[in-house]
PDB file of C-alpha atoms in Angstrom:
ATOM      1  CA  MET A   1    -133.823 -19.989  70.518  1.00  0.00           C
ATOM      2  CA  PHE A   2    -135.876 -22.922  71.600  1.00  0.00           C
ATOM      3  CA  GLY A   3    -135.619 -24.937  68.474  1.00  0.00           C
ATOM      4  CA  GLN A   4    -136.954 -22.610  66.332  1.00  0.00           C
ATOM      5  CA  GLY A   5    -134.995 -23.712  64.040  1.00  0.00           C
ATOM      6  CA  GLN A   6    -133.408 -21.787  60.894  1.00  0.00           C
ATOM      7  CA  ARG A   7    -134.265 -18.506  59.531  1.00  0.00           C
ATOM      8  CA  PRO A   8    -135.889 -18.560  55.434  1.00  0.00           C
ATOM      9  CA  LEU A   9    -133.998 -17.767  53.182  1.00  0.00           C
ATOM     10  CA  ASP A  10    -136.518 -15.196  52.384  1.00  0.00           C
ATOM     11  CA  HIS A  11    -135.335 -12.760  55.484  1.00  0.00           C
ATOM     12  CA  GLU A  12    -132.665 -10.901  53.459  1.00  0.00           C
ATOM     13  CA  GLU A  13    -135.857  -9.382  51.369  1.00  0.00           C
ATOM     14  CA  ASP A  14    -137.225  -9.005  54.962  1.00  0.00           C
ATOM     15  CA  ILE A  15    -134.149  -6.587  55.244  1.00  0.00           C
ATOM     16  CA  LEU A  16    -133.583  -5.152  51.969  1.00  0.00           C
ATOM     17  CA  SER A  17    -137.114  -4.134  51.337  1.00  0.00           C
ATOM     18  CA  GLY A  18    -137.141  -0.790  52.425  1.00  0.00           C
ATOM     19  CA  ASP A  19    -134.275   0.154  50.706  1.00  0.00           C
ATOM     20  CA  GLU A  20    -135.146  -0.001  46.731  1.00  0.00           C
ATOM     21  CA  ASN A  21    -132.094   1.780  45.170  1.00  0.00           C
ATOM     22  CA  SER A  22    -129.531  -0.721  46.663  1.00  0.00           C
ATOM     23  CA  SER A  23    -128.149  -2.618  43.661  1.00  0.00           C
ATOM     24  CA  ALA A  24    -126.559  -4.975  45.756  1.00  0.00           C
ATOM     25  CA  VAL A  25    -128.166  -8.317  47.409  1.00  0.00           C
ATOM     26  CA  SER A  26    -126.384  -8.945  50.839  1.00  0.00           C
ATOM     27  CA  GLY A  27    -124.998 -12.107  51.513  1.00  0.00           C
ATOM     28  CA  VAL A  28    -125.108 -11.996  55.545  1.00  0.00           C
ATOM     29  CA  ASN A  29    -128.067 -14.752  55.965  1.00  0.00           C
ATOM     30  CA  ARG A  30    -127.029 -16.737  52.490  1.00  0.00           C
ATOM     31  CA  ALA A  31    -126.191 -20.278  53.848  1.00  0.00           C
ATOM     32  CA  PRO A  32    -122.613 -21.817  52.313  1.00  0.00           C
ATOM     33  CA  GLY A  33    -122.032 -22.590  48.641  1.00  0.00           C
ATOM     34  CA  THR A  34    -125.384 -20.441  47.621  1.00  0.00           C
ATOM     35  CA  ARG A  35    -125.453 -17.562  44.940  1.00  0.00           C
ATOM     36  CA  PRO A  36    -127.063 -14.432  45.625  1.00  0.00           C
ATOM     37  CA  LYS A  37    -130.271 -14.026  43.808  1.00  0.00           C
ATOM     38  CA  ARG A  38    -130.299 -12.492  40.571  1.00  0.00           C
ATOM     39  CA  ARG A  39    -131.744  -8.907  39.617  1.00  0.00           C
ATOM     40  CA  SER A  40    -135.123  -9.366  36.895  1.00  0.00           C
ATOM     41  CA  VAL A  41    -134.648  -7.869  34.094  1.00  0.00           C
ATOM     42  CA  PHE A  42    -137.483  -4.510  35.000  1.00  0.00           C
ATOM     43  CA  GLU A  43    -134.805  -3.880  38.083  1.00  0.00           C
ATOM     44  CA  GLY A  44    -131.934  -3.661  35.662  1.00  0.00           C
ATOM     45  CA  LEU A  45    -133.743  -1.582  32.984  1.00  0.00           C
ATOM     46  CA  ALA A  46    -134.838   0.686  36.497  1.00  0.00           C
ATOM     47  CA  MET A  47    -131.118   1.091  37.538  1.00  0.00           C
ATOM     48  CA  GLU A  48    -130.485   1.924  34.263  1.00  0.00           C
ATOM     49  CA  GLU A  49    -133.056   4.746  33.668  1.00  0.00           C
ATOM     50  CA  GLN A  50    -131.428   5.953  36.858  1.00  0.00           C
ATOM     51  CA  TRP A  51    -128.127   6.012  36.595  1.00  0.00           C
ATOM     52  CA  ARG A  52    -128.942   7.678  33.089  1.00  0.00           C
ATOM     53  CA  GLN A  53    -131.083  10.655  34.754  1.00  0.00           C
ATOM     54  CA  ALA A  54    -128.329  10.875  37.363  1.00  0.00           C
ATOM     55  CA  ARG A  55    -125.330  11.130  34.703  1.00  0.00           C
ATOM     56  CA  LYS A  56    -127.889  13.920  32.503  1.00  0.00           C
ATOM     57  CA  GLU A  57    -128.148  16.046  35.918  1.00  0.00           C
ATOM     58  CA  LEU A  58    -124.447  15.495  36.722  1.00  0.00           C
ATOM     59  CA  LYS A  59    -123.566  16.648  33.108  1.00  0.00           C
ATOM     60  CA  TRP A  60    -125.415  20.004  33.152  1.00  0.00           C
ATOM     61  CA  SER A  61    -123.747  20.217  36.463  1.00  0.00           C
ATOM     62  CA  LEU A  62    -120.648  20.038  34.714  1.00  0.00           C
ATOM     63  CA  PHE A  63    -122.176  22.617  31.749  1.00  0.00           C
ATOM     64  CA  PHE A  64    -123.111  25.458  34.813  1.00  0.00           C
ATOM     65  CA  ASP A  65    -119.530  25.027  36.580  1.00  0.00           C
ATOM     66  CA  LEU A  66    -117.574  25.403  33.665  1.00  0.00           C
ATOM     67  CA  LEU A  67    -119.992  28.292  32.300  1.00  0.00           C
ATOM     68  CA  GLY A  68    -119.142  30.176  36.296  1.00  0.00           C
ATOM     69  CA  LEU A  69    -115.218  28.753  35.510  1.00  0.00           C
ATOM     70  CA  GLY A  70    -115.422  30.683  32.228  1.00  0.00           C
ATOM     71  CA  LEU A  71    -117.597  33.850  33.371  1.00  0.00           C
ATOM     72  CA  TRP A  72    -115.815  34.563  36.171  1.00  0.00           C
ATOM     73  CA  GLY A  73    -112.340  33.612  34.381  1.00  0.00           C
ATOM     74  CA  VAL A  74    -112.788  36.505  31.706  1.00  0.00           C
ATOM     75  CA  GLU A  75    -114.002  38.923  35.151  1.00  0.00           C
ATOM     76  CA  PHE A  76    -110.749  38.049  37.151  1.00  0.00           C
ATOM     77  CA  VAL A  77    -108.319  38.128  33.902  1.00  0.00           C
ATOM     78  CA  TRP A  78    -110.236  41.627  33.292  1.00  0.00           C
ATOM     79  CA  ILE A  79    -109.760  43.525  37.335  1.00  0.00           C
ATOM     80  CA  LEU A  80    -106.072  42.115  36.569  1.00  0.00           C
ATOM     81  CA  ILE A  81    -105.161  43.981  32.882  1.00  0.00           C
ATOM     82  CA  GLY A  82    -108.018  46.369  34.779  1.00  0.00           C
ATOM     83  CA  PRO A  83    -106.720  50.209  36.340  1.00  0.00           C
ATOM     84  CA  ARG A  84    -105.392  49.941  39.777  1.00  0.00           C
ATOM     85  CA  CYS A  85    -106.928  51.445  42.734  1.00  0.00           C
ATOM     86  CA  PRO A  86    -105.022  51.786  45.442  1.00  0.00           C
ATOM     87  CA  LEU A  87    -105.979  51.396  49.012  1.00  0.00           C
ATOM     88  CA  GLY A  88    -108.058  53.817  50.925  1.00  0.00           C
ATOM     89  CA  GLU A  89    -108.757  56.048  48.569  1.00  0.00           C
ATOM     90  CA  TYR A  90    -112.332  56.912  47.307  1.00  0.00           C
ATOM     91  CA  ASP A  91    -114.018  56.825  50.887  1.00  0.00           C
ATOM     92  CA  GLY A  92    -112.974  53.458  51.216  1.00  0.00           C
ATOM     93  CA  TRP A  93    -114.731  51.817  47.410  1.00  0.00           C
ATOM     94  CA  CYS A  94    -111.446  51.019  46.872  1.00  0.00           C
ATOM     95  CA  THR A  95    -110.881  48.994  49.320  1.00  0.00           C
ATOM     96  CA  ALA A  96    -114.094  47.292  48.652  1.00  0.00           C
ATOM     97  CA  PHE A  97    -113.126  46.775  44.846  1.00  0.00           C
ATOM     98  CA  ASN A  98    -110.026  45.209  46.024  1.00  0.00           C
ATOM     99  CA  LEU A  99    -112.168  42.601  48.268  1.00  0.00           C
ATOM    100  CA  ALA A 100    -113.840  41.840  45.269  1.00  0.00           C
ATOM    101  CA  SER A 101    -110.636  41.237  43.408  1.00  0.00           C
ATOM    102  CA  ALA A 102    -110.085  39.060  45.613  1.00  0.00           C
ATOM    103  CA  CYS A 103    -112.971  37.167  45.853  1.00  0.00           C
ATOM    104  CA  THR A 104    -113.682  36.779  42.357  1.00  0.00           C
ATOM    105  CA  CYS A 105    -110.525  34.948  42.712  1.00  0.00           C
ATOM    106  CA  LEU A 106    -111.422  32.611  44.833  1.00  0.00           C
ATOM    107  CA  LEU A 107    -115.068  31.916  43.172  1.00  0.00           C
ATOM    108  CA  CYS A 108    -112.722  30.628  40.334  1.00  0.00           C
ATOM    109  CA  VAL A 109    -110.768  28.406  42.037  1.00  0.00           C
ATOM    110  CA  THR A 110    -114.092  27.190  43.286  1.00  0.00           C
ATOM    111  CA  PHE A 111    -115.608  26.688  40.282  1.00  0.00           C
ATOM    112  CA  GLY A 112    -112.155  25.415  38.642  1.00  0.00           C
ATOM    113  CA  ILE A 113    -112.359  22.230  41.631  1.00  0.00           C
ATOM    114  CA  SER A 114    -116.172  21.373  41.057  1.00  0.00           C
ATOM    115  CA  VAL A 115    -115.266  21.108  37.188  1.00  0.00           C
ATOM    116  CA  PHE A 116    -112.425  18.348  38.230  1.00  0.00           C
ATOM    117  CA  PHE A 117    -114.904  16.705  40.913  1.00  0.00           C
ATOM    118  CA  ASP A 118    -117.770  16.723  38.346  1.00  0.00           C
ATOM    119  CA  ILE A 119    -115.455  15.345  35.816  1.00  0.00           C
ATOM    120  CA  LYS A 120    -114.449  12.551  38.148  1.00  0.00           C
ATOM    121  CA  ASP A 121    -117.701  11.514  39.015  1.00  0.00           C
ATOM    122  CA  LEU A 122    -118.484  11.347  34.937  1.00  0.00           C
ATOM    123  CA  TYR A 123    -115.252   8.846  34.793  1.00  0.00           C
ATOM    124  CA  ALA A 124    -116.367   7.016  38.326  1.00  0.00           C
ATOM    125  CA  SER A 125    -119.982   6.519  36.711  1.00  0.00           C
ATOM    126  CA  LYS A 126    -119.299   5.223  32.854  1.00  0.00           C
ATOM    127  CA  SER A 127    -120.756   1.878  33.069  1.00  0.00           C
ATOM    128  CA  SER A 128    -124.576   1.027  32.788  1.00  0.00           C
ATOM    129  CA  PRO A 129    -125.581  -1.195  36.049  1.00  0.00           C
ATOM    130  CA  ARG A 130    -126.559  -3.364  33.458  1.00  0.00           C
ATOM    131  CA  THR A 131    -122.958  -4.331  32.895  1.00  0.00           C
ATOM    132  CA  ARG A 132    -121.309  -4.189  36.123  1.00  0.00           C
ATOM    133  CA  THR A 133    -121.712  -7.169  38.535  1.00  0.00           C
TER     134      THR A 133
END
């Protein structure tokens, strides 16, 4: 206002300085026809290291989800094959057993859904940030 002129192009660095994990450079204050500022080699290497760490954690999460799916799946099949407990017998213990059987089924399904999303996340993050544009 009052003839201060145009803002300097370095203003976007001030905006983005609080977000160290961002990989995109905002084009809000860029003049038409100018290209965005390139990342340095060190920024690219730091982003790739963060990407590797995130994928490593995701693979461990997938491992534990598969382990949980396997264990609860075996438990659920074992309960289905085993003897039945009639409802209301043994002072309510059969009701608790049947409830635990239902919870086992729900846990197995939940771990299966978690495995699905872990695989989907691994597939979505398979390319390195250095190869993305």
